[in-house]
Coordinates of C-alpha atoms in Angstrom, one line a residue:
M1 CA -24.0 30.2 15.2
F2 CA -22.0 30.5 11.7
R3 CA -18.8 32.0 13.5
V4 CA -18.6 29.4 16.3
R5 CA -18.9 26.4 13.8
H6 CA -15.9 28.2 11.8
T7 CA -14.2 29.0 14.8
T8 CA -14.3 25.0 16.3
V9 CA -13.2 23.6 12.4
S10 CA -10.2 25.7 12.8
R11 CA -9.6 24.5 16.0
S12 CA -10.0 20.9 15.0
I13 CA -7.8 21.7 11.6
K14 CA -5.0 22.5 14.3
V15 CA -5.1 19.5 16.5
L16 CA -5.1 17.0 13.2
K17 CA -1.8 18.9 12.0
R18 CA 0.1 18.8 15.9
C19 CA -0.8 14.7 15.8
K20 CA 0.5 14.4 12.3
S21 CA 3.7 12.0 12.8
T22 CA 5.4 9.5 10.8
L23 CA 7.7 6.3 10.7
V24 CA 10.9 5.8 8.6
I25 CA 11.6 2.6 7.9
A26 CA 15.8 2.9 8.2
E27 CA 17.7 0.2 5.9
H28 CA 20.6 -1.0 6.5
N29 CA 23.0 -4.1 6.6
N30 CA 22.8 -4.1 10.6
E31 CA 26.2 -2.6 10.7
K32 CA 25.3 0.6 8.9
L33 CA 23.0 2.8 8.1
T34 CA 22.6 2.9 3.9
P35 CA 22.6 6.5 2.8
C36 CA 18.9 6.8 0.6
T37 CA 17.8 6.3 4.3
L38 CA 18.8 10.2 5.1
N39 CA 16.8 11.3 1.9
T40 CA 13.8 9.5 3.1
I41 CA 14.0 11.1 6.4
T42 CA 14.3 14.5 4.8
A43 CA 11.1 13.7 2.4
A44 CA 9.2 13.5 5.9
T45 CA 10.5 16.5 7.2
K46 CA 8.6 17.8 4.0
I47 CA 5.1 16.2 5.5
G48 CA 5.8 18.0 9.1
G49 CA 4.9 16.5 12.5
D50 CA 6.9 14.3 14.9
I51 CA 9.7 12.0 13.0
S52 CA 10.3 8.4 14.5
C53 CA 12.5 6.6 13.0
L54 CA 12.2 2.1 13.0
V55 CA 15.4 0.0 12.9
V56 CA 14.7 -3.4 12.9
G57 CA 17.4 -6.2 12.5
S58 CA 19.7 -8.2 14.4
N59 CA 22.5 -7.0 16.0
C60 CA 21.6 -3.6 15.2
S61 CA 21.9 -1.4 18.3
K62 CA 25.1 0.5 16.3
V63 CA 22.8 1.3 13.6
A64 CA 20.1 3.1 16.3
E65 CA 22.7 5.4 17.6
E66 CA 23.9 6.1 14.2
V67 CA 20.1 7.2 13.3
S68 CA 19.8 9.1 16.6
Q69 CA 22.2 11.4 15.5
I70 CA 20.3 12.3 12.2
K71 CA 18.8 16.0 12.4
G72 CA 14.8 16.2 12.0
V73 CA 14.2 12.5 14.1
S74 CA 12.7 12.7 17.3
K75 CA 12.6 9.2 18.2
V76 CA 14.2 5.7 17.4
L77 CA 12.5 3.1 17.8
L78 CA 14.7 0.2 18.0
A79 CA 13.5 -3.5 17.4
D80 CA 16.6 -5.7 17.7
N81 CA 15.7 -9.3 17.0
E82 CA 17.5 -12.4 15.4
A83 CA 14.3 -13.1 13.5
F84 CA 14.7 -10.3 11.5
K85 CA 17.8 -11.5 10.0
G86 CA 17.6 -11.3 6.1
F87 CA 14.2 -8.6 6.1
L88 CA 12.0 -11.3 5.0
P89 CA 9.0 -9.0 4.5
E90 CA 6.6 -11.6 5.7
I91 CA 8.3 -11.6 9.2
V92 CA 8.9 -7.7 9.2
A93 CA 5.4 -6.7 7.6
P94 CA 2.8 -8.5 10.8
F95 CA 5.6 -6.4 12.9
L96 CA 4.8 -3.5 10.9
Q97 CA 1.4 -3.9 11.2
A98 CA 1.3 -4.8 14.9
T99 CA 3.5 -1.8 15.6
Q100 CA 1.0 0.6 13.7
Q101 CA -1.7 -0.3 15.9
Q102 CA 0.4 0.6 18.8
F103 CA 1.6 3.5 17.7
K104 CA -1.1 5.1 15.0
F105 CA 1.6 6.7 12.4
T106 CA -0.5 8.9 10.0
H107 CA 2.4 8.3 7.8
I108 CA 5.1 5.4 7.3
L109 CA 8.0 5.9 4.7
A110 CA 11.0 3.4 3.2
P111 CA 13.3 4.4 1.0
A112 CA 12.2 2.8 -2.8
T113 CA 14.9 0.1 -2.9
A114 CA 14.3 -3.6 -3.0
T115 CA 13.5 -3.8 0.4
G116 CA 11.2 -1.0 0.8
K117 CA 9.4 -2.4 -2.3
N118 CA 9.2 -5.5 -0.8
I119 CA 7.7 -4.7 2.6
L120 CA 5.9 -1.7 2.2
P121 CA 3.1 -2.8 -0.5
R122 CA 2.4 -6.1 2.0
L123 CA 2.0 -3.8 4.7
A124 CA -0.6 -1.5 3.1
A125 CA -2.4 -4.9 1.8
K126 CA -2.7 -5.8 6.2
L127 CA -3.5 -2.3 7.0
D128 CA -6.3 -2.3 4.2
V129 CA -5.0 0.7 2.2
S130 CA -3.5 2.2 -1.1
P131 CA 0.5 2.8 -1.1
I132 CA 2.3 5.0 -2.9
S133 CA 5.1 4.1 -5.1
E134 CA 8.6 6.5 -5.5
I135 CA 7.3 9.3 -4.6
T136 CA 9.8 12.7 -6.0
G137 CA 7.6 15.7 -4.3
V138 CA 5.8 16.5 -1.1
Q139 CA 3.6 19.1 -1.5
D140 CA 1.6 18.6 1.9
D141 CA 0.8 16.0 4.2
S142 CA -1.7 14.3 1.8
T143 CA -0.4 15.6 -1.7
F144 CA 2.6 14.0 -3.6
I145 CA 4.6 13.9 -6.5
R146 CA 5.9 11.2 -8.4
T147 CA 6.7 10.1 -12.5
I148 CA 4.6 7.7 -14.4
Y149 CA 5.0 6.5 -17.8
A150 CA 8.5 6.2 -17.9
G151 CA 9.2 9.5 -16.2
N152 CA 7.5 10.9 -19.1
A153 CA 4.7 11.7 -17.1
V154 CA 4.5 14.1 -13.6
Q155 CA 1.9 13.2 -11.5
T156 CA 0.0 15.1 -8.7
L157 CA -1.8 12.6 -6.2
K158 CA -3.8 13.1 -3.1
S159 CA -4.3 10.5 -0.6
D160 CA -7.5 10.3 1.5
E161 CA -6.2 7.3 3.3
P162 CA -6.4 7.5 7.2
V163 CA -2.6 6.4 7.0
K164 CA -0.5 6.7 3.9
I165 CA 2.0 4.3 2.9
I166 CA 4.7 5.7 0.6
T167 CA 8.5 5.0 -1.0
V168 CA 10.9 7.5 -1.5
R169 CA 12.7 7.8 -4.5
G170 CA 16.0 9.1 -2.7
T171 CA 17.5 10.8 -5.6
S172 CA 14.7 13.3 -5.7
F173 CA 15.6 14.6 -2.0
E174 CA 18.6 16.0 -0.1
S175 CA 20.1 14.1 2.3
A176 CA 19.2 14.6 5.9
A177 CA 22.2 16.2 7.7
V178 CA 23.7 15.0 11.0
G179 CA 23.7 16.7 14.2
G180 CA 20.2 15.6 16.1
K181 CA 20.0 13.7 19.3
A182 CA 16.8 11.9 19.6
S183 CA 16.0 9.1 22.0
T184 CA 16.0 5.9 21.5
E185 CA 13.3 3.1 22.5
K186 CA 12.9 -0.5 22.2
V187 CA 9.7 -1.7 20.3
S188 CA 7.9 -4.2 23.1
V189 CA 5.7 -5.8 19.9
P190 CA 5.9 -9.3 19.8
V191 CA 8.0 -10.9 16.8
E192 CA 5.9 -14.0 14.7
N193 CA 8.5 -16.2 13.2
S194 CA 7.1 -17.2 9.2
T195 CA 6.4 -20.6 8.9
S196 CA 6.4 -19.9 5.1
S197 CA 9.7 -18.9 4.5
E198 CA 13.1 -19.0 6.3
F199 CA 16.4 -17.0 5.7
V200 CA 19.2 -19.5 4.9
G201 CA 21.9 -17.2 3.5
Q202 CA 23.6 -15.0 1.1
E203 CA 26.2 -14.2 -1.1
L204 CA 27.1 -10.7 -1.7
S205 CA 29.2 -9.5 -4.1
K206 CA 32.8 -7.4 -2.7
S207 CA 33.6 -4.3 -5.0
D208 CA 36.1 -1.6 -3.7
R209 CA 34.1 0.4 -6.0
P210 CA 31.2 2.8 -4.7
E211 CA 27.5 1.9 -4.5
L212 CA 25.9 2.4 -7.5
T213 CA 22.9 4.5 -6.0
S214 CA 25.0 6.7 -4.0
A215 CA 28.3 6.7 -6.1
K216 CA 29.3 10.5 -7.0
A217 CA 30.2 9.3 -10.6
V218 CA 29.1 6.8 -12.5
V219 CA 30.4 4.7 -16.0
A220 CA 27.6 3.0 -17.3
G221 CA 28.1 0.6 -20.7
G222 CA 25.1 -0.7 -23.5
R223 CA 24.8 -3.0 -26.0
G224 CA 27.6 -0.9 -27.7
M225 CA 29.7 -2.9 -25.5
K226 CA 29.4 -5.7 -27.5
N227 CA 30.5 -8.7 -25.0
G228 CA 31.0 -8.4 -21.2
E229 CA 35.3 -8.4 -21.6
N230 CA 34.5 -4.9 -22.9
F231 CA 33.4 -3.6 -19.8
K232 CA 37.2 -3.8 -18.6
L233 CA 37.8 -0.7 -20.7
L234 CA 34.5 1.3 -18.1
Y235 CA 35.9 -0.5 -15.2
D236 CA 39.3 0.7 -15.8
L237 CA 37.7 3.9 -16.6
A238 CA 35.7 4.3 -13.2
D239 CA 38.6 3.1 -11.1
K240 CA 40.6 6.7 -11.9
L241 CA 37.6 8.6 -11.6
N242 CA 36.8 7.1 -8.8
A243 CA 33.2 5.8 -10.0
A244 CA 31.0 2.9 -9.8
V245 CA 29.6 0.9 -12.8
G246 CA 26.4 0.3 -14.1
A247 CA 24.4 -1.0 -17.5
S248 CA 21.9 -0.4 -19.6
R249 CA 19.0 -2.9 -19.8
A250 CA 20.3 -4.6 -23.2
A251 CA 23.4 -4.9 -21.7
V252 CA 21.8 -7.1 -18.8
D253 CA 19.6 -9.3 -21.2
A254 CA 22.4 -9.7 -23.1
G255 CA 24.6 -11.4 -20.1
F256 CA 27.2 -8.7 -20.0
V257 CA 27.4 -7.9 -16.4
A258 CA 24.8 -8.9 -13.5
N259 CA 21.5 -7.4 -13.0
D260 CA 22.6 -5.7 -10.3
L261 CA 23.9 -3.0 -12.4
Q262 CA 21.0 -2.6 -14.1
V263 CA 20.6 1.0 -14.0
G264 CA 16.3 2.3 -15.6
Q265 CA 13.2 2.0 -14.7
T266 CA 13.6 -1.8 -14.5
G267 CA 17.1 -1.6 -12.6
K268 CA 18.6 1.3 -10.2
I269 CA 17.7 4.5 -10.2
V270 CA 20.7 6.7 -9.9
A271 CA 21.5 10.4 -9.8
P272 CA 25.3 11.0 -9.8
E273 CA 27.3 14.4 -10.4
L274 CA 28.7 12.6 -13.5
Y275 CA 26.9 10.1 -15.7
I276 CA 29.4 8.6 -18.5
A277 CA 26.9 6.7 -21.1
V278 CA 29.2 4.9 -23.3
G279 CA 27.3 2.9 -26.1
I280 CA 24.2 3.2 -24.8
S281 CA 21.4 4.6 -27.4
G282 CA 19.3 6.1 -24.8
A283 CA 16.1 3.9 -24.7
I284 CA 13.3 5.8 -22.6
Q285 CA 13.6 2.9 -19.8
H286 CA 17.2 3.9 -19.6
L287 CA 16.8 7.8 -19.1
A288 CA 14.0 7.3 -16.8
G289 CA 16.7 5.4 -14.3
M290 CA 19.5 8.1 -15.0
K291 CA 18.3 11.3 -16.4
D292 CA 18.5 13.4 -12.6
S293 CA 22.3 12.8 -12.7
K294 CA 23.5 16.6 -12.7
V295 CA 26.1 16.0 -15.4
I296 CA 25.3 13.8 -18.4
V297 CA 28.0 12.6 -20.6
A298 CA 27.3 10.1 -23.8
I299 CA 30.0 8.5 -26.3
N300 CA 28.4 7.0 -29.1
K301 CA 29.0 6.7 -32.5
D302 CA 25.2 7.5 -33.8
P303 CA 24.8 11.2 -33.6
E304 CA 21.4 10.4 -33.7
A305 CA 21.0 8.4 -30.5
P306 CA 18.4 9.6 -28.4
I307 CA 21.1 9.5 -25.7
F308 CA 22.2 12.9 -27.0
Q309 CA 19.1 14.7 -26.4
V310 CA 19.5 14.3 -22.6
A311 CA 23.3 14.6 -22.7
D312 CA 25.1 17.7 -21.7
Y313 CA 28.2 16.4 -23.7
G314 CA 28.1 14.3 -26.4
L315 CA 31.0 12.6 -28.3
V316 CA 30.0 11.1 -31.4
E317 CA 33.1 8.5 -31.8
D318 CA 33.8 4.7 -31.4
L319 CA 34.0 4.1 -27.5
F320 CA 36.9 1.4 -28.4
K321 CA 39.0 4.4 -29.4
A322 CA 37.5 7.4 -26.8
V323 CA 37.3 5.5 -23.6
P324 CA 41.0 4.4 -23.8
A325 CA 42.0 8.0 -24.3
M326 CA 40.1 9.1 -22.0
T327 CA 41.6 6.7 -19.1
E328 CA 45.0 7.6 -20.5
L329 CA 44.5 11.1 -20.2
I330 CA 43.0 10.8 -16.7
S331 CA 45.8 9.2 -15.5
K332 CA 48.8 11.4 -16.6
K333 CA 46.7 14.2 -14.5

């Protein structure tokens, strides 16, 4: 009797494993896929099972074609509707709920960006499950790793929810490779317009520099820059390095730069190959957003600044002398 029951349980487990299915919500601008989606797909591959990728937007068929070429994706679900213009969570979340009722995914993933953080918690509430935010690792299909207390502690979390709603910290996973050939299927779920909100328009800042979260090099300034005009020193250096420009919360709060440049726990999480921190003391909230960078260079006149504890290279010098000298030296090469 015992042997029969043991065999039955084992077969049931195998069936459950075969039934695992993950939906990755692609992030894009209706024309091109955002790189963080590739990192999220990598996280999905570590969970196992079939991976579908949902492209929600307006006139976004080019994005669906781009997603279909990513390795690991078995199917692309396309939801192309003018109602999705602006990606309003009041419209996207109910649509995702209806999509989940049709396809019954075991995991739903999205990048831990402003869009992902805006939509997935709302979806989790509608599905009556607890969301899991900003995972940095996957142990198995129900056990995930994330940081807490501003990155000072690592939490291993096990979820028994029927569907796992997860946002993924892209800097913790490699980008998925291109070379796949997934099929594309249009989603037939009806779309409900929102009566509480309406997308009117948006004004996006344009820059020839790389986007902050995907740049290979970042030059960031802090309170030590003294004012916004002095950030021109960092812009000049960034132009020579083809780098993005970032800032600490102190610099943003002081009005030196716009808040879309903020790096840290309450800003953007970055992990470039090179991170140059200029005039940044190294508060724990800032370190949480950049300490995974491959090489960290700190420039600060205070030798006791906490930033030097995580820096690979440190320069104790007046930034107003050091930065122009670095820019001039790079220009000569």
